[in-house]
Amino acid sequence: MHNHSTRSDGLLSPTQLIELAARTGVDAIALTDHDTTEGLEEAGRAAAHLGVTLVPGVEISVSWGMTTLHVLGLQVDPGAAELADGLRAIRDGRLERAARIAEGLAKVGIEATLEGALACAENKDMVSRTHFARHLVERGAVKDTQAAFDKYLAKGKPAFVPHRWAGLEEAIEWIRASGGVAVLAHPGRYDLKPAFRDEMLADFKRLGGEAIEVVTGSHRPEQYAMWQRVAEEHGFLASRGADYHGPGESPCEPGRLPALHASLTPVWSKWAH
Ligand code: AMP
Ligand code: MN
Ligand code: MN
Ligand code: MN
């Protein structure tokens, strides 16, 4: 229930992603590109052709105070105006942010990265830190994309540029207005002290969030049990998703993660009968 394509920072086209799902025996897959639903039409055509069920989705970048959260919308209608307008508004800031990331890299001696990062991005308004990471690998500045984040691009590193994304309330509102379900992505990845984490979960629930990811390629296996407990205690539906970005970058392919524990109610119980 969580995968990327070249429409955001994935390496496979929507068609190639669905082909991979068909090859690996996945019967339902969500495409959840960052801040865009542009790939859903192509993915839908490939899914119909190959007999795979596509769950139309999106992963929205959200600012909650100083913390960036990712909120998945599953079963969204990409034609809904409120969602489309909201996503366009958050994409708009990305180019300018990219120029500032390039400035940050130049300050530590890695000059002229903007053009290279843009060349890695299919949609220039979706240029992301992942595209900078790939460009830094290409030019030999780091050994892999993870090192690019660890040395330069992650929060607290020299080329990190704080950015204002969507508000939590509005992101959930766009998802719900388009008929979708709001799912908190990889909750174990946010750097929040326990009191803030509880406040964030309470806000998410109060504002209409219905599910959290428990089993995800972005959690370490030893984190699954904790987020299972959180889902049970807070009354969230549970989701499972590879957060797949492409061969060589994501160790976990769609459909390869362990199943959700039987005590959890999967988010897809809302639509799959
Ligand atoms: P952006 O939306 O431009 O801030 O880019 C965020 C994307 O960068 C995420 O969706 C991940 O694909 C990737 N990313 C963020 N943090 C890391 C990290 N520490 N290590 C590897 N990839 C990361
Ligand atoms: Mn990503
Ligand atoms: Mn994410
Ligand atoms: Mn993701």
GROMACS .gro file of C-alpha atoms and ligand atoms in nm:
model
  299
    1MET     CA    1   0.000   0.000   0.000
    2HIS     CA    2   0.300   0.236  -0.045
    3ASN     CA    3   0.510   0.262  -0.361
    4HIS     CA    4   0.671   0.530  -0.577
    5SER     CA    5   0.720   0.580  -0.950
    6THR     CA    6   0.921   0.817  -1.170
    7ARG     CA    7   0.638   1.070  -1.130
    8SER     CA    8   0.798   1.148  -0.793
    9ASP     CA    9   1.123   0.992  -0.667
   10GLY     CA   10   1.084   0.629  -0.774
   11LEU     CA   11   1.299   0.465  -1.040
   12LEU     CA   12   1.029   0.266  -1.224
   13SER     CA   13   0.756   0.415  -1.440
   14PRO     CA   14   0.400   0.349  -1.323
   15THR     CA   15   0.373   0.076  -1.588
   16GLN     CA   16   0.701  -0.087  -1.480
   17LEU     CA   17   0.585  -0.081  -1.116
   18ILE     CA   18   0.261  -0.261  -1.203
   19GLU     CA   19   0.457  -0.509  -1.418
   20LEU     CA   20   0.679  -0.582  -1.120
   21ALA     CA   21   0.370  -0.637  -0.904
   22ALA     CA   22   0.226  -0.877  -1.159
   23ARG     CA   23   0.559  -1.064  -1.185
   24THR     CA   24   0.593  -1.105  -0.811
   25GLY     CA   25   0.233  -1.224  -0.765
   26VAL     CA   26   0.097  -0.915  -0.589
   27ASP     CA   27  -0.278  -0.895  -0.648
   28ALA     CA   28  -0.334  -0.540  -0.520
   29ILE     CA   29  -0.086  -0.253  -0.512
   30ALA     CA   30  -0.105   0.117  -0.426
   31LEU     CA   31   0.085   0.384  -0.616
   32THR     CA   32   0.156   0.664  -0.366
   33ASP     CA   33   0.385   0.920  -0.528
   34HIS     CA   34   0.493   1.219  -0.323
   35ASP     CA   35   0.255   1.515  -0.365
   36THR     CA   36   0.124   1.407  -0.707
   37THR     CA   37  -0.139   1.176  -0.849
   38GLU     CA   38  -0.009   1.213  -1.203
   39GLY     CA   39   0.103   0.852  -1.237
   40LEU     CA   40  -0.233   0.700  -1.147
   41GLU     CA   41  -0.380   0.710  -1.495
   42GLU     CA   42  -0.091   0.519  -1.651
   43ALA     CA   43  -0.080   0.279  -1.354
   44GLY     CA   44  -0.454   0.217  -1.390
   45ARG     CA   45  -0.418   0.124  -1.756
   46ALA     CA   46  -0.131  -0.117  -1.682
   47ALA     CA   47  -0.320  -0.269  -1.389
   48ALA     CA   48  -0.632  -0.332  -1.597
   49HIS     CA   49  -0.418  -0.490  -1.867
   50LEU     CA   50  -0.229  -0.718  -1.627
   51GLY     CA   51  -0.515  -0.811  -1.394
   52VAL     CA   52  -0.367  -0.634  -1.090
   53THR     CA   53  -0.588  -0.425  -0.858
   54LEU     CA   54  -0.458  -0.069  -0.831
   55VAL     CA   55  -0.527   0.126  -0.514
   56PRO     CA   56  -0.500   0.492  -0.620
   57GLY     CA   57  -0.295   0.682  -0.365
   58VAL     CA   58  -0.066   0.972  -0.282
   59GLU     CA   59   0.192   1.049  -0.011
   60ILE     CA   60   0.147   1.406   0.108
   61SER     CA   61   0.433   1.605   0.266
   62VAL     CA   62   0.306   1.771   0.583
   63SER     CA   63   0.457   2.018   0.829
   64TRP     CA   64   0.354   1.951   1.188
   65GLY     CA   65   0.531   2.224   1.382
   66MET     CA   66   0.898   2.184   1.286
   67THR     CA   67   0.855   1.818   1.195
   68THR     CA   68   0.789   1.687   0.844
   69LEU     CA   69   0.534   1.405   0.839
   70HIS     CA   70   0.418   1.195   0.546
   71VAL     CA   71   0.047   1.119   0.521
   72LEU     CA   72  -0.075   0.864   0.268
   73GLY     CA   73  -0.412   0.899   0.104
   74LEU     CA   74  -0.541   0.562  -0.014
   75GLN     CA   75  -0.839   0.516  -0.250
   76VAL     CA   76  -0.831   0.883  -0.339
   77ASP     CA   77  -1.005   1.023  -0.644
   78PRO     CA   78  -0.731   1.211  -0.833
   79GLY     CA   79  -0.998   1.414  -1.011
   80ALA     CA   80  -1.120   1.576  -0.689
   81ALA     CA   81  -1.048   1.949  -0.716
   82GLU     CA   82  -0.961   2.009  -0.351
   83LEU     CA   83  -0.692   1.739  -0.356
   84ALA     CA   84  -0.553   1.840  -0.697
   85ASP     CA   85  -0.533   2.209  -0.602
   86GLY     CA   86  -0.374   2.135  -0.266
   87LEU     CA   87  -0.109   1.908  -0.416
   88ARG     CA   88  -0.025   2.165  -0.684
   89ALA     CA   89   0.024   2.428  -0.416
   90ILE     CA   90   0.278   2.220  -0.223
   91ARG     CA   91   0.464   2.116  -0.539
   92ASP     CA   92   0.508   2.481  -0.628
   93GLY     CA   93   0.772   2.545  -0.362
   94ARG     CA   94   1.002   2.260  -0.466
   95LEU     CA   95   1.207   2.429  -0.738
   96GLU     CA   96   1.299   2.721  -0.517
   97ARG     CA   97   1.386   2.484  -0.234
   98ALA     CA   98   1.605   2.285  -0.474
   99ALA     CA   99   1.802   2.599  -0.559
  100ARG     CA  100   1.867   2.650  -0.187
  101ILE     CA  101   1.974   2.287  -0.142
  102ALA     CA  102   2.224   2.343  -0.424
  103GLU     CA  103   2.352   2.653  -0.241
  104GLY     CA  104   2.398   2.446   0.073
  105LEU     CA  105   2.599   2.188  -0.118
  106ALA     CA  106   2.809   2.460  -0.282
  107LYS     CA  107   2.902   2.590   0.065
  108VAL     CA  108   3.061   2.253   0.144
  109GLY     CA  109   3.246   2.251  -0.187
  110ILE     CA  110   3.009   2.055  -0.412
  111GLU     CA  111   2.935   2.309  -0.683
  112ALA     CA  112   2.658   2.331  -0.941
  113THR     CA  113   2.430   2.044  -0.841
  114LEU     CA  114   2.095   2.196  -0.938
  115GLU     CA  115   2.112   2.106  -1.304
  116GLY     CA  116   2.221   1.750  -1.229
  117ALA     CA  117   1.947   1.698  -0.973
  118LEU     CA  118   1.687   1.835  -1.215
  119ALA     CA  119   1.816   1.602  -1.485
  120CYS     CA  120   1.740   1.310  -1.250
  121ALA     CA  121   1.380   1.426  -1.204
  122GLU     CA  122   1.115   1.353  -1.465
  123ASN     CA  123   0.889   1.632  -1.336
  124LYS     CA  124   1.086   1.942  -1.247
  125ASP     CA  125   0.822   2.053  -0.995
  126MET     CA  126   0.872   1.722  -0.812
  127VAL     CA  127   1.247   1.760  -0.767
  128SER     CA  128   1.331   1.611  -0.427
  129ARG     CA  129   1.624   1.536  -0.203
  130THR     CA  130   1.630   1.187  -0.355
  131HIS     CA  131   1.720   1.339  -0.693
  132PHE     CA  132   2.007   1.532  -0.532
  133ALA     CA  133   2.120   1.209  -0.366
  134ARG     CA  134   2.123   1.027  -0.700
  135HIS     CA  135   2.312   1.311  -0.864
  136LEU     CA  136   2.573   1.307  -0.585
  137VAL     CA  137   2.621   0.933  -0.644
  138GLU     CA  138   2.654   0.986  -1.022
  139ARG     CA  139   2.928   1.242  -0.981
  140GLY     CA  140   3.115   1.032  -0.727
  141ALA     CA  141   3.066   1.266  -0.429
  142VAL     CA  142   2.923   0.980  -0.218
  143LYS     CA  143   2.915   0.602  -0.248
  144ASP     CA  144   2.537   0.560  -0.233
  145THR     CA  145   2.217   0.759  -0.182
  146GLN     CA  146   2.205   0.674   0.188
  147ALA     CA  147   2.547   0.834   0.235
  148ALA     CA  148   2.420   1.145   0.055
  149PHE     CA  149   2.143   1.181   0.314
  150ASP     CA  150   2.370   1.096   0.606
  151LYS     CA  151   2.640   1.347   0.504
  152TYR     CA  152   2.449   1.629   0.336
  153LEU     CA  153   2.072   1.609   0.294
  154ALA     CA  154   1.916   1.485   0.620
  155LYS     CA  155   1.788   1.724   0.886
  156GLY     CA  156   2.081   1.888   1.062
  157LYS     CA  157   2.322   1.833   0.770
  158PRO     CA  158   2.475   2.116   0.565
  159ALA     CA  159   2.237   2.107   0.266
  160PHE     CA  160   1.914   2.058   0.462
  161VAL     CA  161   1.661   2.330   0.383
  162PRO     CA  162   1.359   2.356   0.612
  163HIS     CA  163   1.039   2.381   0.414
  164ARG     CA  164   0.670   2.451   0.481
  165TRP     CA  165   0.457   2.172   0.343
  166ALA     CA  166   0.081   2.121   0.384
  167GLY     CA  167  -0.079   2.154   0.727
  168LEU     CA  168  -0.187   1.824   0.884
  169GLU     CA  169  -0.548   1.934   0.898
  170GLU     CA  170  -0.562   2.039   0.534
  171ALA     CA  171  -0.382   1.729   0.404
  172ILE     CA  172  -0.630   1.500   0.582
  173GLU     CA  173  -0.914   1.719   0.459
  174TRP     CA  174  -0.799   1.693   0.094
  175ILE     CA  175  -0.776   1.315   0.126
  176ARG     CA  176  -1.117   1.276   0.285
  177ALA     CA  177  -1.282   1.520   0.044
  178SER     CA  178  -1.158   1.300  -0.240
  179GLY     CA  179  -1.309   0.989  -0.081
  180GLY     CA  180  -0.978   0.855   0.049
  181VAL     CA  181  -0.846   0.720   0.379
  182ALA     CA  182  -0.565   0.905   0.560
  183VAL     CA  183  -0.280   0.677   0.674
  184LEU     CA  184   0.019   0.801   0.874
  185ALA     CA  185   0.326   0.678   0.683
  186HIS     CA  186   0.624   0.515   0.861
  187PRO     CA  187   0.545   0.659   1.209
  188GLY     CA  188   0.869   0.512   1.343
  189ARG     CA  189   1.078   0.743   1.127
  190TYR     CA  190   0.989   1.074   1.287
  191ASP     CA  191   1.233   1.214   1.535
  192LEU     CA  192   0.984   1.301   1.810
  193LYS     CA  193   1.014   1.263   2.186
  194PRO     CA  194   0.740   1.039   2.333
  195ALA     CA  195   0.522   1.327   2.456
  196PHE     CA  196   0.527   1.495   2.112
  197ARG     CA  197   0.474   1.162   1.942
  198ASP     CA  198   0.158   1.105   2.147
  199GLU     CA  199   0.039   1.458   2.072
  200MET     CA  200   0.100   1.403   1.699
  201LEU     CA  201  -0.094   1.074   1.702
  202ALA     CA  202  -0.380   1.239   1.892
  203ASP     CA  203  -0.387   1.529   1.643
  204PHE     CA  204  -0.383   1.289   1.350
  205LYS     CA  205  -0.675   1.095   1.493
  206ARG     CA  206  -0.876   1.402   1.594
  207LEU     CA  207  -0.838   1.551   1.247
  208GLY     CA  208  -0.971   1.238   1.077
  209GLY     CA  209  -0.667   1.012   1.031
  210GLU     CA  210  -0.782   0.650   1.034
  211ALA     CA  211  -0.476   0.427   0.996
  212ILE     CA  212  -0.103   0.402   1.059
  213GLU     CA  213   0.163   0.200   0.880
  214VAL     CA  214   0.283  -0.084   1.101
  215VAL     CA  215   0.478  -0.310   0.867
  216THR     CA  216   0.673  -0.096   0.621
  217GLY     CA  217   1.003  -0.104   0.437
  218SER     CA  218   1.076   0.218   0.627
  219HIS     CA  219   1.056   0.044   0.969
  220ARG     CA  220   1.314  -0.195   1.102
  221PRO     CA  221   1.152  -0.536   1.175
  222GLU     CA  222   1.206  -0.483   1.547
  223GLN     CA  223   0.981  -0.174   1.527
  224TYR     CA  224   0.675  -0.365   1.402
  225ALA     CA  225   0.560  -0.479   1.746
  226MET     CA  226   0.569  -0.131   1.893
  227TRP     CA  227   0.361   0.025   1.615
  228GLN     CA  228   0.121  -0.267   1.630
  229ARG     CA  229   0.067  -0.182   1.995
  230VAL     CA  230   0.016   0.185   1.911
  231ALA     CA  231  -0.242   0.095   1.644
  232GLU     CA  232  -0.430  -0.122   1.894
  233GLU     CA  233  -0.414   0.129   2.178
  234HIS     CA  234  -0.522   0.429   1.966
  235GLY     CA  235  -0.778   0.238   1.763
  236PHE     CA  236  -0.611   0.285   1.425
  237LEU     CA  237  -0.649   0.056   1.126
  238ALA     CA  238  -0.312  -0.084   1.018
  239SER     CA  239  -0.132  -0.069   0.687
  240ARG     CA  240   0.157  -0.251   0.528
  241GLY     CA  241   0.367  -0.110   0.246
  242ALA     CA  242   0.712  -0.151   0.097
  243ASP     CA  243   0.776   0.223   0.043
  244TYR     CA  244   0.938   0.092  -0.272
  245HIS     CA  245   1.150   0.341  -0.470
  246GLY     CA  246   1.319   0.105  -0.716
  247PRO     CA  247   1.577  -0.166  -0.776
  248GLY     CA  248   1.905  -0.113  -0.596
  249GLU     CA  249   1.761   0.154  -0.366
  250SER     CA  250   1.482  -0.025  -0.181
  251PRO     CA  251   1.574  -0.361  -0.032
  252CYS     CA  252   1.210  -0.459  -0.003
  253GLU     CA  253   1.001  -0.522  -0.317
  254PRO     CA  254   0.620  -0.484  -0.316
  255GLY     CA  255   0.453  -0.785  -0.158
  256ARG     CA  256   0.762  -0.921   0.019
  257LEU     CA  257   0.701  -0.787   0.371
  258PRO     CA  258   0.553  -1.007   0.644
  259ALA     CA  259   0.175  -1.002   0.688
  260LEU     CA  260   0.008  -0.781   0.947
  261HIS     CA  261  -0.058  -0.956   1.276
  262ALA     CA  262  -0.406  -1.116   1.281
  263SER     CA  263  -0.515  -0.896   1.573
  264LEU     CA  264  -0.493  -0.583   1.354
  265THR     CA  265  -0.765  -0.460   1.119
  266PRO     CA  266  -0.605  -0.387   0.782
  267VAL     CA  267  -0.686  -0.052   0.625
  268TRP     CA  268  -0.792  -0.232   0.306
  269SER     CA  269  -1.078  -0.397   0.497
  270LYS     CA  270  -1.252  -0.064   0.427
  271TRP     CA  271  -1.276  -0.142   0.055
  272ALA     CA  272  -1.170  -0.505  -0.015
  273HIS     CA  273  -1.441  -0.758   0.061
  274AMP     P1  274   1.189   1.547   0.000
  274AMP     O1  275   1.041   1.529  -0.018
  274AMP     O2  276   1.251   1.622  -0.114
  274AMP     O3  277   1.225   1.603   0.134
  274AMP     O4  278   1.253   1.402  -0.009
  274AMP     C1  279   1.210   1.304   0.079
  274AMP     C2  280   1.251   1.168   0.029
  274AMP     O5  281   1.389   1.148   0.050
  274AMP     C3  282   1.183   1.058   0.107
  274AMP     O6  283   1.058   1.026   0.052
  274AMP     C4  284   1.278   0.945   0.092
  274AMP     O7  285   1.258   0.882  -0.033
  274AMP     C5  286   1.412   1.015   0.091
  274AMP     N1  287   1.474   1.023   0.224
  274AMP     C6  288   1.446   1.110   0.322
  274AMP     N2  289   1.526   1.092   0.429
  274AMP     C7  290   1.609   0.991   0.396
  274AMP     C8  291   1.715   0.925   0.464
  274AMP     N3  292   1.756   0.961   0.586
  274AMP     N4  293   1.775   0.824   0.398
  274AMP     C9  294   1.737   0.789   0.274
  274AMP     N5  295   1.637   0.846   0.206
  274AMP    C10  296   1.574   0.946   0.266
  275MN      MN  297   1.062   0.914  -0.140
  276MN      MN  298   0.770   0.888   0.322
  277MN      MN  299   0.717   0.688   0.047
   0.00000   0.00000   0.00000
